[in-house]
Short mmCIF file of C-alpha atoms and ligand atoms in Angstrom, two decimals:
data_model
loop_
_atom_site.label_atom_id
_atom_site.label_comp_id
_atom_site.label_asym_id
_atom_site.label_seq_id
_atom_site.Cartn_x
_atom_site.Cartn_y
_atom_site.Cartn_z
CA UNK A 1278 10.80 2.52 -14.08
CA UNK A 1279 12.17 -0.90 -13.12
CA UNK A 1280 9.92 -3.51 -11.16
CA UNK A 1281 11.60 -2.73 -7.73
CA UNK A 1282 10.66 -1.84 -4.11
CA UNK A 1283 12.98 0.39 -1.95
CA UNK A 1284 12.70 -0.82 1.73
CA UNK A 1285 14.30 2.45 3.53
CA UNK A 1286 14.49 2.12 7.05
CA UNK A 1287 15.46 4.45 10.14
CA UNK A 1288 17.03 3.25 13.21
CA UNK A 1289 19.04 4.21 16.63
CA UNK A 1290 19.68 1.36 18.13
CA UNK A 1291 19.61 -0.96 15.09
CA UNK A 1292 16.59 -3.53 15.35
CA UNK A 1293 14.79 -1.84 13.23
CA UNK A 1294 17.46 -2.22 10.47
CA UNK A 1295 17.57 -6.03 11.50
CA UNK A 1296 13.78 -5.54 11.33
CA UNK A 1297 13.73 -3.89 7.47
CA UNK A 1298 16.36 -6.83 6.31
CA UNK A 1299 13.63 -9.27 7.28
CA UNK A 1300 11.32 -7.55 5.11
CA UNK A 1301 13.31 -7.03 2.37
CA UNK A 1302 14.45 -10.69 2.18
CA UNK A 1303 10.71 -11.97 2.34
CA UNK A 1304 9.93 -9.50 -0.63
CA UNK A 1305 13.04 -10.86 -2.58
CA UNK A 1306 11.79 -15.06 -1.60
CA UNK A 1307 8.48 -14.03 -2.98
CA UNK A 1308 10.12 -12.89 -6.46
CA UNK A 1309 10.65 -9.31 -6.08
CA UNK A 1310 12.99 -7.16 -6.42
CA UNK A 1311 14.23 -5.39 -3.80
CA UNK A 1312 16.87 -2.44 -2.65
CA UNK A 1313 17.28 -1.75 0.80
CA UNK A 1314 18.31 1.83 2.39
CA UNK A 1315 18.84 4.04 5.07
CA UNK A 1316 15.64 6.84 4.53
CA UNK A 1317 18.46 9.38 5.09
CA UNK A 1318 20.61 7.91 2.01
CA UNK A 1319 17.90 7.94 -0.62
CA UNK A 1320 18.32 10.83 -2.79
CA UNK A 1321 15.23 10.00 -5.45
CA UNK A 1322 12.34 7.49 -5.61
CA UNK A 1323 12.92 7.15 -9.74
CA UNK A 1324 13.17 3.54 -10.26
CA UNK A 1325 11.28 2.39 -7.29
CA UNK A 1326 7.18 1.24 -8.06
CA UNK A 1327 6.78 0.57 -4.62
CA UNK A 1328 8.06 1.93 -1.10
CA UNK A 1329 8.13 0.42 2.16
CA UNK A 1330 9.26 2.46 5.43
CA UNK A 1331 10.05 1.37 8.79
CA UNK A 1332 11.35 3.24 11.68
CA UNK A 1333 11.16 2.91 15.52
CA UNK A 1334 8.54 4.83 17.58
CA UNK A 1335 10.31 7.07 20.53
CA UNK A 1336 8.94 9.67 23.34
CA UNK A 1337 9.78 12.19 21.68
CA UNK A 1338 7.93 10.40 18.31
CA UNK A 1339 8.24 8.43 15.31
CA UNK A 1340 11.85 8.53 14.11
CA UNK A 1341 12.91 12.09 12.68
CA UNK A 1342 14.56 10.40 9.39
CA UNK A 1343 11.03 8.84 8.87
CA UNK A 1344 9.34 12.48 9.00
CA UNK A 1345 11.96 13.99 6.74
CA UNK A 1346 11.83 11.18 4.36
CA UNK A 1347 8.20 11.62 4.16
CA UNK A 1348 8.45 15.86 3.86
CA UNK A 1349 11.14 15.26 1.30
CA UNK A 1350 9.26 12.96 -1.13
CA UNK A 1351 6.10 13.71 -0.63
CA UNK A 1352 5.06 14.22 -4.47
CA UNK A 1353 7.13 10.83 -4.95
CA UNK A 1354 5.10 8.81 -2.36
CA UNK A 1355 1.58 9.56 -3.22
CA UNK A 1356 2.43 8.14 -6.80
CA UNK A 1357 3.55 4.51 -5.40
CA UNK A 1358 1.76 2.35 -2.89
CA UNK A 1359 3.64 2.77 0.10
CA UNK A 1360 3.66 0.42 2.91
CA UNK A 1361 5.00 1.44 6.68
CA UNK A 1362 5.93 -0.49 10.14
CA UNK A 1363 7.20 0.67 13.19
CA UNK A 1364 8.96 -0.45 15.97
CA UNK A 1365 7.84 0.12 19.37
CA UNK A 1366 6.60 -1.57 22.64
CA UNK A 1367 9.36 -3.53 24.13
CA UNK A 1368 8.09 -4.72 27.54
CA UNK A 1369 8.02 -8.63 28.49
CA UNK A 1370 5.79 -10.14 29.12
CA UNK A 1371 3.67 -8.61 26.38
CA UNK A 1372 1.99 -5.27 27.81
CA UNK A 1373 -1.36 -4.86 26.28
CA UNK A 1374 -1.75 -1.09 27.52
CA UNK A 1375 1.72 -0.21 26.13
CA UNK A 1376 0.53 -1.89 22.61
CA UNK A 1377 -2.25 0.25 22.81
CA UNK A 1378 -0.18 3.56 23.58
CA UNK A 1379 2.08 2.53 20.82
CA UNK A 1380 -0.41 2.27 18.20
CA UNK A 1381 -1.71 5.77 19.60
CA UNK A 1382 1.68 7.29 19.09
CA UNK A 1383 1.81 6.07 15.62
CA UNK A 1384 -1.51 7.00 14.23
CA UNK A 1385 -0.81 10.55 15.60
CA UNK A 1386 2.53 10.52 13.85
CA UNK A 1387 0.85 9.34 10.83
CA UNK A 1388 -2.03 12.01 11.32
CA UNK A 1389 0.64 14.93 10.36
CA UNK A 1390 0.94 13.42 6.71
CA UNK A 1391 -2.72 12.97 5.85
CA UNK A 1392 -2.00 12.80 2.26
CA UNK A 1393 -0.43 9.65 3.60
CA UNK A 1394 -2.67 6.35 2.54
CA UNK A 1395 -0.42 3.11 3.32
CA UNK A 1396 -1.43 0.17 1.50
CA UNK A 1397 -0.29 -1.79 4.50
CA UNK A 1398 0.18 -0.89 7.88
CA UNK A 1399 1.68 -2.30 10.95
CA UNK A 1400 3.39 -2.03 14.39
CA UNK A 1401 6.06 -4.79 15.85
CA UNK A 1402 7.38 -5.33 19.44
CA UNK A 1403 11.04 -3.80 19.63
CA UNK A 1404 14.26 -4.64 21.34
CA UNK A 1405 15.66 -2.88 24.01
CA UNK A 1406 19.23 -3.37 25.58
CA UNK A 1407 20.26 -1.07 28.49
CA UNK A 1408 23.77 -1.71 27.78
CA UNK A 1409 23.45 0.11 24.44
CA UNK A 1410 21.31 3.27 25.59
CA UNK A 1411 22.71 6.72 25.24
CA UNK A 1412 22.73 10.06 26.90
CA UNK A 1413 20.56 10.83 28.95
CA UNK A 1414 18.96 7.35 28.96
CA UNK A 1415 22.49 5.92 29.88
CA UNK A 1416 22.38 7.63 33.40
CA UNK A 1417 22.27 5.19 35.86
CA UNK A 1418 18.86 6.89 37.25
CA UNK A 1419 17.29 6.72 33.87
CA UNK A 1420 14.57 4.21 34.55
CA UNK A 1421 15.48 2.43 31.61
CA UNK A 1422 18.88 1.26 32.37
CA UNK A 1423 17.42 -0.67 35.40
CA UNK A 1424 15.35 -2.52 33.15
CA UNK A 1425 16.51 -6.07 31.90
CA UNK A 1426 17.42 -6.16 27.92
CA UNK A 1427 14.16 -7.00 25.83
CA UNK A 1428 13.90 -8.43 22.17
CA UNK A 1429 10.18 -9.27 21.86
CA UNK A 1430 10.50 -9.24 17.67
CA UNK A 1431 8.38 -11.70 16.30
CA UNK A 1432 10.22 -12.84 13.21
CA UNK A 1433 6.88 -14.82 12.59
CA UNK A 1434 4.78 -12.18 12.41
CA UNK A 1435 7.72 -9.97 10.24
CA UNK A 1436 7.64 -12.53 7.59
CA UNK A 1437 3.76 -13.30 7.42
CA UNK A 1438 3.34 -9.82 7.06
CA UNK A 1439 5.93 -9.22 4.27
CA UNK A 1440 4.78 -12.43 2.57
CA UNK A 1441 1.07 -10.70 2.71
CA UNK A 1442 2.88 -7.68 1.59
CA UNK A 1443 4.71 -8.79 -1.64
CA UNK A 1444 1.07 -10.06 -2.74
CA UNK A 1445 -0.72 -6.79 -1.87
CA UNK A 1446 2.45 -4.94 -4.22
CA UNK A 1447 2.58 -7.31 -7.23
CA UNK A 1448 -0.24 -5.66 -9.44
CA UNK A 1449 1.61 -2.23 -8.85
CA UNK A 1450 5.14 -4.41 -10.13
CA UNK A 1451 3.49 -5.96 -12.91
C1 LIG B 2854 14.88 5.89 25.10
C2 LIG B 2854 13.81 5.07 24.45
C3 LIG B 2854 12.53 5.58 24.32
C4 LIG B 2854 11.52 4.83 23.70
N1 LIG B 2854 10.27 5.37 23.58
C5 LIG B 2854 9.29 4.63 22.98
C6 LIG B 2854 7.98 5.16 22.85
O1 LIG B 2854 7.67 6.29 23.25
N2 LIG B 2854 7.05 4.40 22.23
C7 LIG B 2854 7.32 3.16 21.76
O2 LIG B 2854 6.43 2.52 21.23
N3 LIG B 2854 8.57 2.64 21.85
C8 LIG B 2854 9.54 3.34 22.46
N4 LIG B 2854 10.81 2.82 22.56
C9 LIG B 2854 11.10 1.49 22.02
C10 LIG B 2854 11.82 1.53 20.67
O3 LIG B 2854 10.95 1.90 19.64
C11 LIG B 2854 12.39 0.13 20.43
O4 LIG B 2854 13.41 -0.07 21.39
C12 LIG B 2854 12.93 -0.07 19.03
O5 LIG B 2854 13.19 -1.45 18.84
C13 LIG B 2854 14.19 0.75 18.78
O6 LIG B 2854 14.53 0.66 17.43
P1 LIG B 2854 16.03 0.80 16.89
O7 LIG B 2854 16.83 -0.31 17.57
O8 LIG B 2854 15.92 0.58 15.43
O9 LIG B 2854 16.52 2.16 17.24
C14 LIG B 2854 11.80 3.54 23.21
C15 LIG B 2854 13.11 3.02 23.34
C16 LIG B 2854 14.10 3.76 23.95
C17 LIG B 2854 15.47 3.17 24.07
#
C-alpha cells in the first residue's frame, strides 16, 4: 500500500464536489497524498491507507452513492480510518433547529452501518440554488423554488477541519 487517502465524494447538485476538492487540497498542503473520486467510480480501496467520504444529506436521506459505497466496501473500510462529512442545512440566516434536524438525519443514516467508527466526523451548511433544482422540486409550487439561492459553506470551517484531519490520519500514513 502507498501512503495515500482517497477523498470519494457524492453529489447532485455539485457543492459537495466543490466541498470534497476543499478537503482534498488541505490534505495535499499538509503533505499528503491525495486522490479524489466520485464514490460511484471507485472500483477497490487497495492503495488507499485512509478514506474520507462526503455526500449531501436529502429528505429522502444521506446520498444513495454514499450507502452503496459503504455496502460495497464494507470489509475495505473497517481496515482504514475513515473520516465522513455531509452536506446539509442550507437556510440563511443560520437555522439552529434545522442544524439540529440535520445532524439527526445523519446519525440515523450513520446508525444503519454500525460497524461504521469514523475517526472524524462532521456536518457543513450546503448551497442551494432554485434555478438548478430538478423534477419535482423544479415545479413552480415546490416550496423550494420560491426560496432565494443559498451558499452558507464555510470554507473556514472546511479547511480547519481538514487541516485537523490530515493530523488525526498521519500515524495511519506513516
Ligand atoms: C430537494 C432538496 C432536498 C433537501 N433535503 C435536505 C434534508 O432533508 N436535509 C438536509 O440537511 N439538507 C437537505 N438539502 C440540502 C442539501 O443537502 C444541500 O443543498 C447540499 O449542498 C446539496 O449538495 P450537492 O450540491 O452536492 O448535491 C436538500 C436540498 C434539496 C435541493
Amino acid at each position: 500500500m502507498s501512503a495515500s487517502v482517497l477523498v470519494g465524494y457524492a453529489t447532485r447538485y455539485g457543492s459537495t464536489q466543490e466541498v470534497a476538492e476543499a478537503v482534498a487540497a488541505t490534505l495535499r498542503e499538509r503533505g499528503l497524498e491525495v486522490d479524489i473520486q466520485p464514490m460511484r467510480k471507485v472500483r477497490t480501496l487497495e492503495g488507499y491507507r485512509a478514506v474520507v467520504l462526503g455526500a449531501p444529506l436529502f429528505w429522502n436521506g444521506w446520498h444513495g452513492d454514499a450507502h452503496s459505497f459503504l455496502s460495497r466496501h464494507r470489509e475495505a473500510l473497517t481496515q482504514r480510518p475513515v473520516a465522513i462529512f455531509a452536506l446539509g442545512p442550507f437556510h440563511s440566516p443560520i437555522d439552529e433547529k434545522e442544524w439540529q434536524y440535520s445532524r439527526e438525519q445523519l446519525d440515523k443514516e450513520l446508525a444503519q452501518f454500525p460497524w461504521l467508527t469514523p475517526v472524524a466526523l462532521e456536518l457543513f451548511g450546503g448551497k442551494m440554488d432554485p434555478a438548478k433544482l430538478r423534477f419535482p422540486y423544479n415545479l413552480p409550487a415546490s416550496p423550494l423554488k420560491q426560496m432565494p439561492a443559498t451558499d452558507i459553506r464555510d470554507w473556514t470551517a472546511i479547511r480547519t477541519w481538514a487541516s485537523t484531519l490530515a493530523a488525526t490520519l498521519q500515524p495511519a500514513l506513516s
